[in-house]
Coordinates of C-alpha atoms in Angstrom, one line a residue:
M1 CA 164.5 21.5 -20.9
L2 CA 162.1 23.9 -21.3
A3 CA 162.5 25.7 -18.3
L4 CA 165.9 26.4 -19.1
R5 CA 165.7 27.1 -22.7
L6 CA 162.7 29.7 -20.9
T7 CA 165.2 31.1 -18.4
R8 CA 167.8 31.6 -20.8
A9 CA 166.3 33.1 -23.4
A10 CA 164.7 35.3 -21.2
R11 CA 164.3 39.7 -21.0
L12 CA 167.7 41.1 -18.6
A13 CA 165.0 42.6 -16.3
V14 CA 163.5 38.3 -15.7
Q15 CA 166.9 37.6 -15.1
L16 CA 167.6 39.9 -12.3
R17 CA 165.2 39.1 -11.0
R18 CA 165.6 35.7 -11.0
L19 CA 169.2 36.7 -9.6
L20 CA 167.5 38.6 -7.2
V21 CA 165.0 35.2 -6.2
A22 CA 168.6 33.0 -5.9
S23 CA 170.5 36.0 -3.7
A24 CA 168.4 34.9 -1.8
S25 CA 167.8 31.7 -1.3
A26 CA 171.5 31.6 -0.8
G27 CA 171.1 34.0 1.9
T28 CA 168.4 31.9 4.2
G29 CA 170.9 28.6 3.2
F30 CA 173.5 29.9 4.4
L31 CA 171.4 31.0 8.0
L32 CA 169.9 27.7 8.4
L33 CA 173.6 25.6 7.6
C34 CA 174.8 28.0 10.5
A35 CA 171.5 27.0 12.8
L36 CA 172.5 23.8 11.9
G37 CA 176.5 24.0 13.1
H38 CA 175.2 25.8 16.2
A39 CA 174.0 22.9 17.3
L40 CA 175.9 20.5 16.6
T41 CA 179.3 23.1 18.2
H42 CA 176.5 23.0 21.1
P43 CA 175.3 19.7 21.8
D44 CA 174.1 20.6 25.6
A45 CA 171.8 24.1 23.8
P46 CA 168.8 22.4 22.3
G47 CA 167.0 25.5 23.5
A48 CA 169.1 27.6 21.6
S49 CA 169.5 26.6 18.6
S50 CA 166.1 25.9 18.4
L51 CA 165.0 29.3 18.9
R52 CA 167.2 30.0 15.8
L53 CA 166.3 27.7 13.5
A54 CA 162.5 29.3 14.6
W55 CA 164.5 32.6 13.8
C56 CA 164.8 31.5 10.0
A57 CA 161.1 30.7 8.8
A58 CA 161.6 36.0 8.9
P59 CA 163.9 35.3 5.6
L60 CA 162.5 31.4 4.2
A61 CA 159.0 33.4 4.1
A62 CA 160.1 36.5 2.6
T63 CA 162.6 34.6 0.6
V64 CA 159.2 32.3 -1.5
Y65 CA 157.4 35.9 -1.1
L66 CA 159.9 37.2 -3.4
A67 CA 159.4 34.3 -5.4
V68 CA 156.1 33.7 -5.9
A69 CA 156.4 37.8 -7.1
V70 CA 158.6 37.2 -9.8
A71 CA 157.1 34.3 -11.4
R72 CA 153.9 36.6 -11.2
A73 CA 155.6 38.9 -12.9
D74 CA 157.7 37.2 -15.7
P75 CA 155.9 37.6 -19.0
G76 CA 157.3 34.5 -20.6
T77 CA 155.1 31.6 -18.9
R78 CA 151.8 33.7 -19.3
P79 CA 149.1 31.8 -20.5
R80 CA 148.8 32.9 -24.8
P81 CA 146.0 32.2 -26.9
G82 CA 147.9 29.5 -29.6
L83 CA 149.9 27.8 -26.5
S84 CA 147.3 25.3 -25.6
A85 CA 147.4 24.1 -29.3
I86 CA 151.5 22.7 -29.1
G87 CA 150.9 21.4 -25.7
L88 CA 151.1 24.6 -23.0
G89 CA 148.4 25.6 -21.6
P90 CA 147.7 26.7 -18.1
G91 CA 149.4 23.4 -16.6
R92 CA 152.0 23.3 -18.2
L93 CA 153.1 26.8 -17.7
M94 CA 152.7 27.0 -14.1
A95 CA 154.8 23.3 -14.2
V96 CA 157.7 25.3 -16.3
S97 CA 157.3 28.4 -13.9
A98 CA 157.6 26.5 -10.9
T99 CA 160.3 24.3 -12.4
T100 CA 162.5 28.2 -13.2
T101 CA 161.9 29.1 -9.7
A102 CA 163.0 26.1 -7.7
L103 CA 166.0 26.0 -10.7
S104 CA 167.0 29.5 -9.7
A105 CA 166.4 28.9 -5.5
A106 CA 169.1 25.8 -6.0
L107 CA 171.0 27.7 -7.4
G108 CA 171.6 30.3 -4.3
S109 CA 171.3 26.6 -1.9
V110 CA 174.4 25.2 -3.7
A111 CA 176.1 28.8 -3.3
A112 CA 175.2 29.4 0.1
L113 CA 176.9 25.4 0.6
L114 CA 179.9 26.4 -1.1
G115 CA 180.1 29.7 1.3
F116 CA 180.0 28.3 4.1
L117 CA 182.3 24.7 3.7
Y118 CA 184.3 28.1 2.9
L119 CA 183.6 29.9 6.0
R120 CA 184.3 26.5 7.4
G121 CA 187.8 25.5 5.8
D122 CA 187.3 23.0 3.5
L123 CA 187.4 23.5 0.1
T124 CA 190.2 26.1 1.8
G125 CA 192.2 24.7 4.6
A126 CA 192.0 27.8 6.4
P127 CA 189.2 28.0 8.5
V128 CA 187.2 31.8 9.4
D129 CA 188.2 33.1 12.5
G130 CA 185.6 35.4 13.9
A131 CA 181.9 36.2 15.2
V132 CA 180.5 33.2 12.9
S133 CA 183.4 30.4 14.1
G134 CA 181.4 29.9 17.0
V135 CA 178.2 28.7 14.5
L136 CA 180.7 26.7 11.8
A137 CA 180.7 23.2 13.0
L138 CA 184.6 23.9 13.3
G139 CA 186.5 20.2 13.3
Q140 CA 183.3 18.1 13.2
R141 CA 181.7 16.1 9.9
L142 CA 178.3 17.5 9.1
P143 CA 175.6 15.5 8.7
A144 CA 174.4 14.8 4.8
P145 CA 171.0 14.3 5.3
A146 CA 171.1 17.5 8.1
V147 CA 172.3 19.6 4.9
V148 CA 170.4 18.3 2.0
T149 CA 167.0 19.2 3.8
L150 CA 167.8 22.4 5.0
L151 CA 169.0 23.0 1.5
A152 CA 166.4 21.8 0.0
L153 CA 163.8 23.3 2.0
V154 CA 163.7 26.5 -0.5
P155 CA 163.5 25.4 -3.8
A156 CA 160.5 23.4 -2.4
A157 CA 159.3 25.5 -1.0
A158 CA 159.1 28.8 -3.4
S159 CA 158.5 25.7 -6.2
A160 CA 155.3 24.9 -4.9
A161 CA 154.6 28.2 -3.3
V162 CA 154.4 29.4 -6.9
A163 CA 152.8 26.7 -8.0
L164 CA 149.9 26.5 -5.4
T165 CA 149.6 30.9 -6.6
L166 CA 149.5 30.5 -10.5
R167 CA 148.1 27.0 -10.9
P168 CA 145.2 26.4 -13.4
R169 CA 141.4 28.2 -11.9
D170 CA 138.0 27.1 -13.5
P171 CA 137.0 30.8 -15.0
R172 CA 132.9 29.7 -14.4
P173 CA 132.0 31.9 -11.7
A174 CA 130.5 30.4 -8.9
P175 CA 127.1 29.7 -8.1
S176 CA 124.7 31.6 -6.7
A177 CA 124.5 30.8 -2.7
G178 CA 121.0 32.8 -2.5
S179 CA 118.0 32.3 -2.0
R180 CA 115.2 29.8 -4.5
R181 CA 114.1 31.7 -7.4
Y182 CA 110.3 31.4 -9.1
G183 CA 112.5 29.6 -12.5
R184 CA 111.5 28.5 -16.0
F185 CA 109.1 24.2 -16.0
G186 CA 112.0 22.2 -16.2
A187 CA 115.3 24.5 -15.1
Y188 CA 116.9 23.1 -12.2
G189 CA 119.0 24.1 -9.5
W190 CA 119.6 28.0 -8.7
G191 CA 118.9 30.3 -11.3
A192 CA 121.6 32.9 -11.2
A193 CA 119.4 35.2 -13.1
R194 CA 115.6 35.8 -12.2
E195 CA 112.5 35.1 -13.8
T196 CA 109.0 36.0 -14.0
F197 CA 106.5 34.1 -12.3
G198 CA 104.9 32.1 -14.6
A199 CA 107.4 32.2 -16.9
Y200 CA 107.2 28.6 -17.5
G201 CA 103.9 29.1 -19.8
R202 CA 106.9 28.9 -22.8
Y203 CA 108.1 25.9 -22.8
G204 CA 107.1 23.8 -25.6
A205 CA 106.3 27.4 -27.3
R206 CA 109.3 26.3 -30.5
L207 CA 107.1 23.3 -32.1
A208 CA 103.6 25.2 -32.0
S209 CA 103.4 26.9 -36.0
A210 CA 102.6 30.3 -35.5
S211 CA 98.6 30.3 -36.2
A212 CA 98.5 28.1 -33.0
S213 CA 100.1 30.4 -31.4
A214 CA 98.7 33.6 -32.3
S215 CA 94.6 32.9 -32.2
A216 CA 94.8 31.1 -28.8
P217 CA 96.5 34.6 -26.7
A218 CA 94.2 36.3 -29.7
S219 CA 91.4 38.2 -27.2
A220 CA 95.1 38.3 -24.5
S221 CA 97.3 40.3 -27.0
A222 CA 94.8 42.6 -28.6
S223 CA 95.7 44.6 -25.9
A224 CA 98.4 45.1 -26.2
P225 CA 100.1 48.5 -28.0
A226 CA 100.5 47.4 -31.7
S227 CA 104.2 49.1 -31.1
A228 CA 106.0 45.8 -28.1
S229 CA 105.3 43.5 -29.9
A230 CA 107.6 45.6 -33.4
S231 CA 110.0 46.6 -31.2
A232 CA 110.3 42.7 -30.1
S233 CA 110.6 41.7 -34.1
A234 CA 112.5 44.5 -34.6
S235 CA 115.6 44.0 -31.7
A236 CA 115.0 39.8 -32.4
S237 CA 115.9 40.8 -36.4
A238 CA 118.2 42.9 -35.1
S239 CA 120.0 40.2 -32.6
A240 CA 119.9 37.7 -35.3
S241 CA 121.8 39.6 -37.7
A242 CA 124.5 39.8 -35.3
Q243 CA 125.0 37.1 -35.1
P244 CA 126.5 35.4 -37.5
A245 CA 124.8 32.7 -40.2
G246 CA 123.8 30.0 -37.7
G247 CA 123.8 31.1 -35.0
R248 CA 122.2 32.6 -32.2
P249 CA 123.8 33.8 -28.8
A250 CA 123.3 32.0 -25.3
G251 CA 119.3 34.1 -23.8
A252 CA 118.4 35.7 -26.6
A253 CA 114.1 34.5 -28.2
Q254 CA 113.7 33.4 -31.7
A255 CA 111.6 34.8 -34.1
D256 CA 109.5 34.3 -37.2
P257 CA 108.4 36.7 -39.5
S258 CA 104.5 36.8 -37.8
G259 CA 106.3 38.2 -35.3
A260 CA 105.8 35.3 -32.7
L261 CA 108.9 34.2 -30.1
L262 CA 110.0 31.1 -30.1
T263 CA 111.9 29.5 -27.7
Q264 CA 113.0 26.7 -26.1
A265 CA 114.0 24.2 -22.8
S266 CA 116.9 24.6 -22.4
D267 CA 117.5 28.8 -23.5
T268 CA 119.6 31.2 -21.5
L269 CA 118.2 33.7 -19.4
P270 CA 119.3 37.0 -20.4
P271 CA 121.9 38.1 -17.2
A272 CA 119.4 40.9 -16.3
T273 CA 115.8 42.0 -15.5
T274 CA 113.9 45.1 -15.4
D275 CA 111.9 46.3 -12.6
G276 CA 109.0 48.1 -12.2
D277 CA 111.3 51.9 -11.8
G278 CA 112.8 50.9 -14.6
S279 CA 116.5 49.7 -13.0
A280 CA 118.5 46.6 -15.0
Q281 CA 119.5 44.3 -12.4
D282 CA 122.4 42.3 -13.1
A283 CA 122.9 38.9 -11.3
T284 CA 126.3 38.3 -13.5
G285 CA 128.3 40.5 -10.8
P286 CA 129.5 44.1 -10.5
V287 CA 129.6 46.4 -13.3
P288 CA 132.6 45.5 -16.1
G289 CA 135.3 48.8 -15.4
T290 CA 133.9 49.2 -12.0
P291 CA 136.6 48.8 -9.5
R292 CA 136.0 45.3 -7.0
S293 CA 136.5 46.2 -3.2
H294 CA 138.8 45.0 -1.3
T295 CA 138.1 46.1 2.4
T296 CA 136.2 42.9 2.9
L297 CA 139.6 41.7 4.8
L298 CA 140.4 45.2 6.5
P299 CA 138.8 44.3 10.1
W300 CA 140.6 41.6 9.6
G301 CA 144.1 42.8 9.2
I302 CA 143.4 44.8 12.3
A303 CA 142.3 42.7 14.7
V304 CA 145.2 39.6 13.3
L305 CA 147.3 43.5 14.0
T306 CA 145.9 44.3 17.5
A307 CA 146.1 40.0 18.5
G308 CA 150.0 39.7 17.4
L309 CA 150.7 43.1 18.9
A310 CA 149.7 41.9 22.1
V311 CA 151.5 38.3 22.4
E312 CA 154.8 40.6 21.9
T313 CA 153.4 42.8 24.2
Y314 CA 153.2 39.5 26.1
A315 CA 156.0 38.2 25.5
G316 CA 158.1 41.0 26.2
D317 CA 156.9 41.2 29.7
T318 CA 157.5 37.3 30.3
A319 CA 161.3 37.6 29.0
T320 CA 164.7 38.4 31.6
R321 CA 166.3 41.5 29.8
D322 CA 169.6 40.4 28.9
A323 CA 167.7 37.2 26.8
A324 CA 167.3 37.2 23.0
P325 CA 164.1 37.5 21.9
S326 CA 161.8 35.0 22.3
A327 CA 159.7 32.4 20.0
G328 CA 156.6 34.7 21.3
V329 CA 158.1 37.5 20.0
L330 CA 158.7 35.8 16.8
L331 CA 155.1 34.5 16.7
G332 CA 153.7 38.4 17.7
W333 CA 155.6 40.2 14.5
A334 CA 154.6 37.7 12.6
L335 CA 150.8 37.5 13.6
A336 CA 151.5 41.3 12.5
T337 CA 153.1 41.3 9.7
L338 CA 149.4 38.9 8.4
G339 CA 146.9 41.2 9.9
L340 CA 149.2 44.7 7.7
A341 CA 148.8 42.4 4.4
L342 CA 145.3 42.0 5.3
A343 CA 145.3 45.5 5.5
G344 CA 146.7 46.6 3.0
P345 CA 144.7 45.6 -0.3
G346 CA 142.4 47.7 2.1
L347 CA 143.9 50.8 3.1
T348 CA 144.8 50.8 -0.9
H349 CA 141.3 51.2 -1.7
L350 CA 140.5 54.0 1.4
C351 CA 143.3 56.4 -0.1
G352 CA 141.3 56.2 -3.4
R353 CA 138.5 56.8 -2.7
L354 CA 139.9 59.2 -0.3
L355 CA 141.4 60.7 -3.5
Q356 CA 138.9 61.2 -5.3
A357 CA 136.3 63.1 -2.4
V358 CA 135.4 66.1 -2.7
R359 CA 134.8 67.3 -6.0
P360 CA 137.9 65.7 -7.3
G361 CA 139.6 67.5 -10.5
A362 CA 140.7 65.4 -13.9
L363 CA 144.3 64.9 -11.7
R364 CA 142.9 63.1 -8.6
L365 CA 140.4 60.8 -9.8
L366 CA 142.4 59.2 -12.5
A367 CA 144.8 58.6 -9.6
G368 CA 142.0 57.7 -7.2
R369 CA 141.6 55.1 -9.7
V370 CA 144.1 53.9 -10.6
L371 CA 144.9 53.5 -6.7
M372 CA 141.5 51.7 -6.5
E373 CA 142.1 49.0 -8.8
E374 CA 145.3 48.0 -8.5
S375 CA 145.0 48.1 -4.1
H376 CA 145.0 44.3 -5.1
R377 CA 148.5 44.1 -6.0
V378 CA 149.9 46.3 -4.4
G379 CA 148.3 46.5 -1.6
R380 CA 149.7 43.3 0.0
P381 CA 153.3 44.7 -0.5
L382 CA 152.9 47.9 1.1
G383 CA 151.3 46.7 4.3
V384 CA 154.2 44.2 4.5
V385 CA 157.1 46.8 3.6
C386 CA 155.3 47.9 6.4
A387 CA 155.6 45.5 9.1
V388 CA 159.5 44.5 8.1
A389 CA 159.8 48.0 8.3
S390 CA 157.9 48.8 12.3
A391 CA 160.8 45.6 12.9
A392 CA 163.6 46.8 11.8
Y393 CA 162.5 50.5 13.9
A394 CA 161.2 48.3 16.6
A395 CA 164.9 46.9 16.5
A396 CA 166.4 50.0 16.2
A397 CA 165.1 50.9 19.6
L398 CA 166.8 48.0 21.4
H399 CA 169.7 48.1 20.6
D400 CA 169.8 52.5 21.0
A401 CA 167.9 51.0 24.7
D402 CA 170.6 48.3 25.5
A403 CA 173.6 48.7 23.5
T404 CA 172.4 45.3 22.3
D405 CA 174.6 43.6 19.1
F406 CA 172.8 41.2 17.2
G407 CA 175.5 40.1 15.0
P408 CA 176.5 39.5 11.5
L409 CA 174.0 36.6 11.2
S410 CA 171.2 38.9 11.8
L411 CA 172.0 41.9 9.9
I412 CA 172.2 38.8 7.3
G413 CA 168.6 37.7 8.0
A414 CA 168.0 42.0 8.7
V415 CA 169.1 42.1 4.9
V416 CA 167.0 39.0 3.8
V417 CA 163.9 40.3 4.6
A418 CA 164.1 43.8 4.0
G419 CA 165.9 43.0 0.4
C420 CA 163.2 40.7 -0.2
T421 CA 160.0 43.0 1.1
V422 CA 161.6 46.1 -0.8
A423 CA 162.0 44.4 -4.2
T424 CA 158.7 41.7 -3.6
L425 CA 156.9 45.5 -3.1
L426 CA 159.1 47.9 -7.0
T427 CA 157.9 43.7 -8.6
A428 CA 154.1 44.3 -8.2
A429 CA 154.5 48.4 -8.9
V430 CA 156.3 47.1 -12.3
E431 CA 153.2 45.0 -12.8
A432 CA 150.8 47.3 -12.2
K433 CA 152.2 49.1 -14.6
H434 CA 153.0 46.8 -16.5
A435 CA 148.6 45.5 -16.2
R436 CA 147.7 49.6 -16.8
T437 CA 149.9 49.4 -20.2
D438 CA 146.4 49.9 -22.7
T439 CA 145.0 52.4 -20.9
T440 CA 147.9 54.3 -20.6
D441 CA 148.1 54.1 -24.2
A442 CA 144.4 55.2 -25.2
L443 CA 144.9 57.7 -22.5
L444 CA 148.1 59.3 -24.7
R445 CA 146.1 59.0 -27.9
L446 CA 143.3 60.7 -26.7
G447 CA 145.4 63.9 -25.6
A448 CA 146.5 63.3 -22.0
P449 CA 149.9 65.2 -21.7
P450 CA 152.9 62.8 -20.5
T451 CA 153.0 65.4 -17.3
T452 CA 149.7 64.6 -16.4
L453 CA 150.5 61.1 -15.7
R454 CA 153.6 61.2 -14.0
A455 CA 151.8 64.0 -12.2
A456 CA 148.8 61.7 -11.1
A457 CA 152.1 58.3 -10.4
A458 CA 153.8 61.1 -8.0
L459 CA 149.9 61.3 -6.4
R460 CA 149.5 58.6 -5.9
A461 CA 152.7 57.9 -4.4
G462 CA 152.8 61.0 -1.8
A463 CA 148.6 59.5 -0.7
L464 CA 149.7 55.9 0.1
L465 CA 153.1 57.6 1.7
A466 CA 150.7 60.0 4.2
V467 CA 148.5 56.5 4.5
F468 CA 151.7 54.2 4.9
G469 CA 153.8 56.2 6.8
P470 CA 152.6 57.4 10.1
L471 CA 151.3 53.5 10.1
T472 CA 154.3 52.1 10.3
L473 CA 155.3 54.9 13.2
V474 CA 152.9 53.8 15.9
V475 CA 152.7 49.7 14.9
A476 CA 156.6 50.3 15.5
Q477 CA 155.7 52.4 18.4
L478 CA 154.1 50.3 20.3
A479 CA 155.9 47.2 18.9
S480 CA 159.0 48.9 20.5
L481 CA 157.6 49.8 23.8
P482 CA 157.4 46.2 25.2
L483 CA 160.9 45.6 24.1
A484 CA 162.5 48.5 25.6
R485 CA 161.1 48.0 28.7

């Protein structure tokens, strides 16, 4: 009921995106039903029917990918402060988003069933004649379990993918897997922050009085400069005054009026220590504001892309000239798509770095930093669009070489896959724009002209086109060579 209310109260843009999910689900469901009809019409050719069903995996994956992107960009199911108090925590919002996605996909499946029954003539009494009449199983009764299973495949896969993507995650950082460091006495485990040797001697210092702690190390502390104790007490008092009454930040030491430092064994350590060269080392991760590097998966993406092209080449060499594309070609395209999706964030990150190379100005610096920061959002959809464009180019080259007629079902599948990937890219771009709204508002308040922001956006688009355009042509040419022979 809550999912239905959120669906009704959503904005027009959100409703349009959900309508795109329903349309993609309708197209995919229709293709699945056509595969079932082909199997019923041609019982003596199970291999061809299985190949048609296998090729339905491409629009199914594209539909699920679009559903996940739409669910992530939905502002109505994002966690907000105070929602957990009324029972709408991250887990409940994830369930609401998965339910909304399932409803949209189920609406498309129902539309696909109605369209399939209309073409068969079950609703009007007059079947449609044409190229699709051979896959409608005219004059035969459709098995209800098979129809329900095929139509429930898209909603189930989409909702499961949304639930897996939006599942609540632990915000605490994972424990470090580095080497064992020295810690204070009584501190077990692998410390995230490095301590100096002998720091365990502070154990129990909280219970010691000021006179006892000052008399024991009197001879050792006499040689220390007086400015060190004064600065330590001043910093301790400043940190204590900055906190509310009765509170103390974790890892900060208490100081009494005499300047003696008081600590306890349960105190956590400061996140950074200073080496001899005066540089502070942060043990908690990168400095906030530094763009995250997404070039780690770039070599893996290139390797998977190469493997996909090799599989496609082998499948194209072993296939006959008049036969339809085999399952090996489908596997090769799937591996190539996965490789480009893995390499997309790294390539986008490198585009941002190239924009900032060779003494950049304010415009190139702004455009490059935004590309580096948003590479994890727009990089993967860009790689998928690149793969789909390469497949379309290879299919067009095959059509020109052999004059092959793909038929209306192939056209429906191509439209579903291309439309889903482009819509996913546009949704990711809108999500990235909303994510940097605060930064854009801050730049406008500082006096940046809107023309500069538009020029930075155009520069980012040009840089991405300059990198992904030639890559698409190269991959398309390599993919079309074995199919055109």
